[in-house]
XYZ file of N, CA, C and O in Angstrom:
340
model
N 72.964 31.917 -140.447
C 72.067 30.966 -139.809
C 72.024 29.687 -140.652
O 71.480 29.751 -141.754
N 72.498 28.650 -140.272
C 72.222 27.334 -140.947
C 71.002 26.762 -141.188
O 70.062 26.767 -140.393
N 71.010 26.115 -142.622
C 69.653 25.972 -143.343
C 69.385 24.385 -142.151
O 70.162 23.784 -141.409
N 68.099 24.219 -142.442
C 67.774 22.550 -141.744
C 67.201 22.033 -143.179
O 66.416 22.616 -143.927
N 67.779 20.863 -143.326
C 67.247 19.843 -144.397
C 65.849 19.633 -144.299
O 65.225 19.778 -143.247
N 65.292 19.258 -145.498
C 63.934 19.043 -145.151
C 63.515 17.753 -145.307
O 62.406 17.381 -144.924
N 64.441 16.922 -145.926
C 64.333 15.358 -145.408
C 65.507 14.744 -145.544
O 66.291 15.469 -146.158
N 66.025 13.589 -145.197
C 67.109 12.879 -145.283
C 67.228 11.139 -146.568
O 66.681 10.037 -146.618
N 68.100 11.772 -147.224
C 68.019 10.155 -148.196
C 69.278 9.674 -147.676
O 70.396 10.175 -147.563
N 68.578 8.142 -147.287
C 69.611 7.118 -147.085
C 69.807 6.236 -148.039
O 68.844 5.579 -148.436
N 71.268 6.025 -148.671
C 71.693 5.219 -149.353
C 72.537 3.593 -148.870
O 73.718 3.265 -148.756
N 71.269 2.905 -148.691
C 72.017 1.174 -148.310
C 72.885 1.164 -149.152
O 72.715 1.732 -150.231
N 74.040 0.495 -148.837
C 74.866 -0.590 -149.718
C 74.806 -1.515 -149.182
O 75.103 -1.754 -148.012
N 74.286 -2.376 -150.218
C 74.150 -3.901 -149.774
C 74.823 -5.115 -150.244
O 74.606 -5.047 -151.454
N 75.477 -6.144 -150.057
C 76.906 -6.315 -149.986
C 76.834 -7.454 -151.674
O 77.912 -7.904 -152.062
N 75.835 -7.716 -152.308
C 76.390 -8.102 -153.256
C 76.534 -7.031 -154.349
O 76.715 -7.289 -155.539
N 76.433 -5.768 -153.803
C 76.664 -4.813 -154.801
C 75.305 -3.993 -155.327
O 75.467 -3.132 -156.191
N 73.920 -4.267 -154.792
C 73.145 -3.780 -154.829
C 72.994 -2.519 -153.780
O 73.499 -2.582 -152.660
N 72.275 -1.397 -154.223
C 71.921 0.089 -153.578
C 70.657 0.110 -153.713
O 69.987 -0.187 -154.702
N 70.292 0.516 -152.562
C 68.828 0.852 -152.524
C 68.525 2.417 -151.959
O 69.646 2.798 -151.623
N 67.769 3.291 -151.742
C 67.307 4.596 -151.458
C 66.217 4.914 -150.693
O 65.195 5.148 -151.338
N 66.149 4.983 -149.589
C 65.012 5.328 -149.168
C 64.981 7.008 -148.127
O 66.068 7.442 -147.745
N 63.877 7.670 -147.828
C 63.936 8.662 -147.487
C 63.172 8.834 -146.042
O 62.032 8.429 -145.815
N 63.908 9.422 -145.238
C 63.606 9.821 -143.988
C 63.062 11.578 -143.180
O 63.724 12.540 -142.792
N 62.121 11.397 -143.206
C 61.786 12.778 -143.042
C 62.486 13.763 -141.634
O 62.152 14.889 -141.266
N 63.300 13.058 -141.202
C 64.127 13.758 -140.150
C 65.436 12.821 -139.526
O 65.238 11.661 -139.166
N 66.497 13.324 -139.461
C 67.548 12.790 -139.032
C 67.060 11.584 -137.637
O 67.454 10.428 -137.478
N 66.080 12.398 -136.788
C 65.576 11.720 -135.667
C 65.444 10.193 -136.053
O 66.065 9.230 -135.602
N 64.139 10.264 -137.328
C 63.444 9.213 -137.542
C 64.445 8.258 -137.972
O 64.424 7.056 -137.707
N 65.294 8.848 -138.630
C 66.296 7.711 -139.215
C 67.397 7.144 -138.116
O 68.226 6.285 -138.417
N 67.290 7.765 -136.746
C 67.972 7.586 -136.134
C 67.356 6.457 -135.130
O 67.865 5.555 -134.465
N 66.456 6.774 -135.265
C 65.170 5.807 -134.373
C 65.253 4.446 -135.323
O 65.626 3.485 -134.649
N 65.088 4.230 -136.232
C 65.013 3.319 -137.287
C 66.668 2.666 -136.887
O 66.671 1.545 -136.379
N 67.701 3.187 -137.059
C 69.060 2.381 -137.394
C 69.125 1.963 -135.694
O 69.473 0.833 -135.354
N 68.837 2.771 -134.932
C 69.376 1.989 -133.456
C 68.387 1.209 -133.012
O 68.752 0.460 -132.106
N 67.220 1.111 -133.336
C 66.005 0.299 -133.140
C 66.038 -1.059 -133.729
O 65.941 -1.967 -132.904
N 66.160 -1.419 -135.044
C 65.939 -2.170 -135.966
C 67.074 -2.782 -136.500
O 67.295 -3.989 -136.406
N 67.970 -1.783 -137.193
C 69.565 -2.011 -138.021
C 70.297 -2.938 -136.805
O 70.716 -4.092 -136.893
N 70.301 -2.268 -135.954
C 71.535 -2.347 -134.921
C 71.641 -3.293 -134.298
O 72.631 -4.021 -134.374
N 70.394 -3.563 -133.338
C 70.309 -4.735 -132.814
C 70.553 -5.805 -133.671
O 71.325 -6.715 -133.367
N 69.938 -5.753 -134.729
C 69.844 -6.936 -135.379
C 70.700 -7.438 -136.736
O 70.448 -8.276 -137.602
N 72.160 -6.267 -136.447
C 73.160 -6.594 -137.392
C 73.736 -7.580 -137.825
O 74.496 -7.433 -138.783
N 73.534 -8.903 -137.227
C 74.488 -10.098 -137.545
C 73.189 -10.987 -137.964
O 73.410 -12.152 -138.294
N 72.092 -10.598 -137.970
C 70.949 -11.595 -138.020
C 70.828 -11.533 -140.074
O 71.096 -10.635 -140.873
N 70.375 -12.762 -140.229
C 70.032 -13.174 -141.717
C 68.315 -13.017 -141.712
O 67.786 -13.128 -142.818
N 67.648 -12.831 -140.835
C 65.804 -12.811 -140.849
C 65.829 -11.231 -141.495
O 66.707 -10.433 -141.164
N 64.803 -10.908 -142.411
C 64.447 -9.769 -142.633
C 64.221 -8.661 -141.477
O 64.075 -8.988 -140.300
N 64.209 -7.629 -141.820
C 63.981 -6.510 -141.330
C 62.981 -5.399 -141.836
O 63.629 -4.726 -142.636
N 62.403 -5.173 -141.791
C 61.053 -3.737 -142.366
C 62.043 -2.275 -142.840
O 62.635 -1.512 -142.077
N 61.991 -2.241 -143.863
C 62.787 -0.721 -143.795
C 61.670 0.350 -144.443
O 60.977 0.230 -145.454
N 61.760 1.405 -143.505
C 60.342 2.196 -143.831
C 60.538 2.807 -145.201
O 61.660 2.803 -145.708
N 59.500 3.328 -145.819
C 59.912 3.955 -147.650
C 58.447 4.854 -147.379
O 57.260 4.547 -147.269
N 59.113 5.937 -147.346
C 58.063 7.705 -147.042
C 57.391 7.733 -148.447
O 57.961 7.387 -149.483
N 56.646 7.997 -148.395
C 55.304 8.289 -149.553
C 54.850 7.298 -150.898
O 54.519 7.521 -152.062
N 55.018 6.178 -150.112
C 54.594 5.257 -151.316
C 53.774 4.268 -151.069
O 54.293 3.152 -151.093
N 52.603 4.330 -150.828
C 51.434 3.585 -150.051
C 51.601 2.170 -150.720
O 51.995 2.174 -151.886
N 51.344 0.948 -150.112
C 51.386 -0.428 -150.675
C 52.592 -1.586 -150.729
O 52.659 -2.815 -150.690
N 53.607 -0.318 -150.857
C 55.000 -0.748 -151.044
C 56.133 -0.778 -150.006
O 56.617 0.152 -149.361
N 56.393 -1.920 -150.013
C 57.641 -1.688 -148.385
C 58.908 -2.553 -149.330
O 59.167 -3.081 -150.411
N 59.482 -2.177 -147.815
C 60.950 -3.362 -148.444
C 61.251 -3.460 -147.287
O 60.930 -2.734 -146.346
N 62.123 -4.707 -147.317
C 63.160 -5.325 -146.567
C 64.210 -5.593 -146.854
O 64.648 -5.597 -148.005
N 64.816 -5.869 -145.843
C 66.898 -6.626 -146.408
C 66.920 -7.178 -145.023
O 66.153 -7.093 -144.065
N 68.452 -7.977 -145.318
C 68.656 -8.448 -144.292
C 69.774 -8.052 -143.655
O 70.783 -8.228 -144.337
N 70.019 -7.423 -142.235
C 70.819 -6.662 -141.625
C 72.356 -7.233 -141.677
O 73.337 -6.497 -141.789
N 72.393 -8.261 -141.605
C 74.072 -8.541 -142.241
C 74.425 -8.670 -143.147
O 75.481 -9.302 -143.113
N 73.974 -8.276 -144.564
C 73.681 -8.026 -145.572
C 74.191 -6.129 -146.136
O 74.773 -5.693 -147.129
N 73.663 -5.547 -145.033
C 74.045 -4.104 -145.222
C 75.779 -3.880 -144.957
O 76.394 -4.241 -143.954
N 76.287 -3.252 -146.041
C 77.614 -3.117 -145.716
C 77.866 -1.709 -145.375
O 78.935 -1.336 -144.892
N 76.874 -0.930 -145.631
C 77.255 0.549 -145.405
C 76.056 1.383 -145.812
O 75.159 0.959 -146.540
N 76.117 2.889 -145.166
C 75.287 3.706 -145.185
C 75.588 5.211 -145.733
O 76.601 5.846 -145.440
N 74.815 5.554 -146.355
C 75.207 7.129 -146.666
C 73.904 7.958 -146.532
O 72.874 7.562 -147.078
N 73.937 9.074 -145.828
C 73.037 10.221 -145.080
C 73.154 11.293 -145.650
O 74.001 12.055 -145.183
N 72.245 11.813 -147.034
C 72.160 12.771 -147.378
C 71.173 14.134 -146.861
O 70.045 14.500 -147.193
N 71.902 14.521 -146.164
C 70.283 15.728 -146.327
C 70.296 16.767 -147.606
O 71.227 17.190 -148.292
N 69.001 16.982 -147.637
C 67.939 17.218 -148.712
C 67.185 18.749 -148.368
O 66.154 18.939 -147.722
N 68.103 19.787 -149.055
C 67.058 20.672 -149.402
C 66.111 21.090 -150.126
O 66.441 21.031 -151.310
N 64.777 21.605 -149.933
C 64.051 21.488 -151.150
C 64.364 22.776 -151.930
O 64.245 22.875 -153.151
N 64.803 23.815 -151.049
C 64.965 25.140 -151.918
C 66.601 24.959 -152.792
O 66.909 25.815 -153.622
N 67.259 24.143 -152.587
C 68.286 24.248 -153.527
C 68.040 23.783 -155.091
O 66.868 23.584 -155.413
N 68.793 23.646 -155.815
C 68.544 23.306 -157.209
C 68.800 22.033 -157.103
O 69.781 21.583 -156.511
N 67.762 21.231 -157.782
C 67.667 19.835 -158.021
C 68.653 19.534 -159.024
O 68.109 19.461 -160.126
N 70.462 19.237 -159.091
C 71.141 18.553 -160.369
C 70.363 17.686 -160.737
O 71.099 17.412 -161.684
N 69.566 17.015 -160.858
C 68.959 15.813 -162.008
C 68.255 16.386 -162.956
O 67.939 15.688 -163.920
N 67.738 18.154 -162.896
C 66.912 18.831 -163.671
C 67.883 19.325 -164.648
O 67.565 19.161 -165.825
N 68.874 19.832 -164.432
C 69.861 20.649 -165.290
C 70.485 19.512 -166.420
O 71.313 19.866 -167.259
């Protein structure tokens, strides 16, 4: 039986060489977010809202032609965390 992730980290690359991280609590949400927001508004230079899960006060933005690429990790919590070892 296949495990289900219990949240998703997305890794921006953003094109002068900066990475940013933010986390999505379901493939859905992140899916709602990139075809909602990302997509439409890929060639545009105006900011964009990018949501950031559990950190009250704090947001971010970028600007969608700016993003050069994406990476979709899912996230188990019962596996072993490598950053502990």
């Amino acid at each position: 039986m296949p495990r289900k992730p219990d949240e998703y980290i997305v890794h921006i690359l953003i094109s002068n060489g900066h990475r940013e991280e933010v986390r999505f609590p379901s493939i859905q949400d992140f899916q709602k977010w990139y075809s909602g927001e990302l997509v439409p508004k890929a060639d545009s230079k105006d900011f964009i809202n990018v949501p950031i899960k559990n950190i009250q006060g704090e947001y971010m933005v970028v600007r969608p032609s700016s993003v050069v690429g994406l990476r979709v990790e899912p996230v188990f919590f019962g596996s072993v965390d490598r950053n502990d070892i």
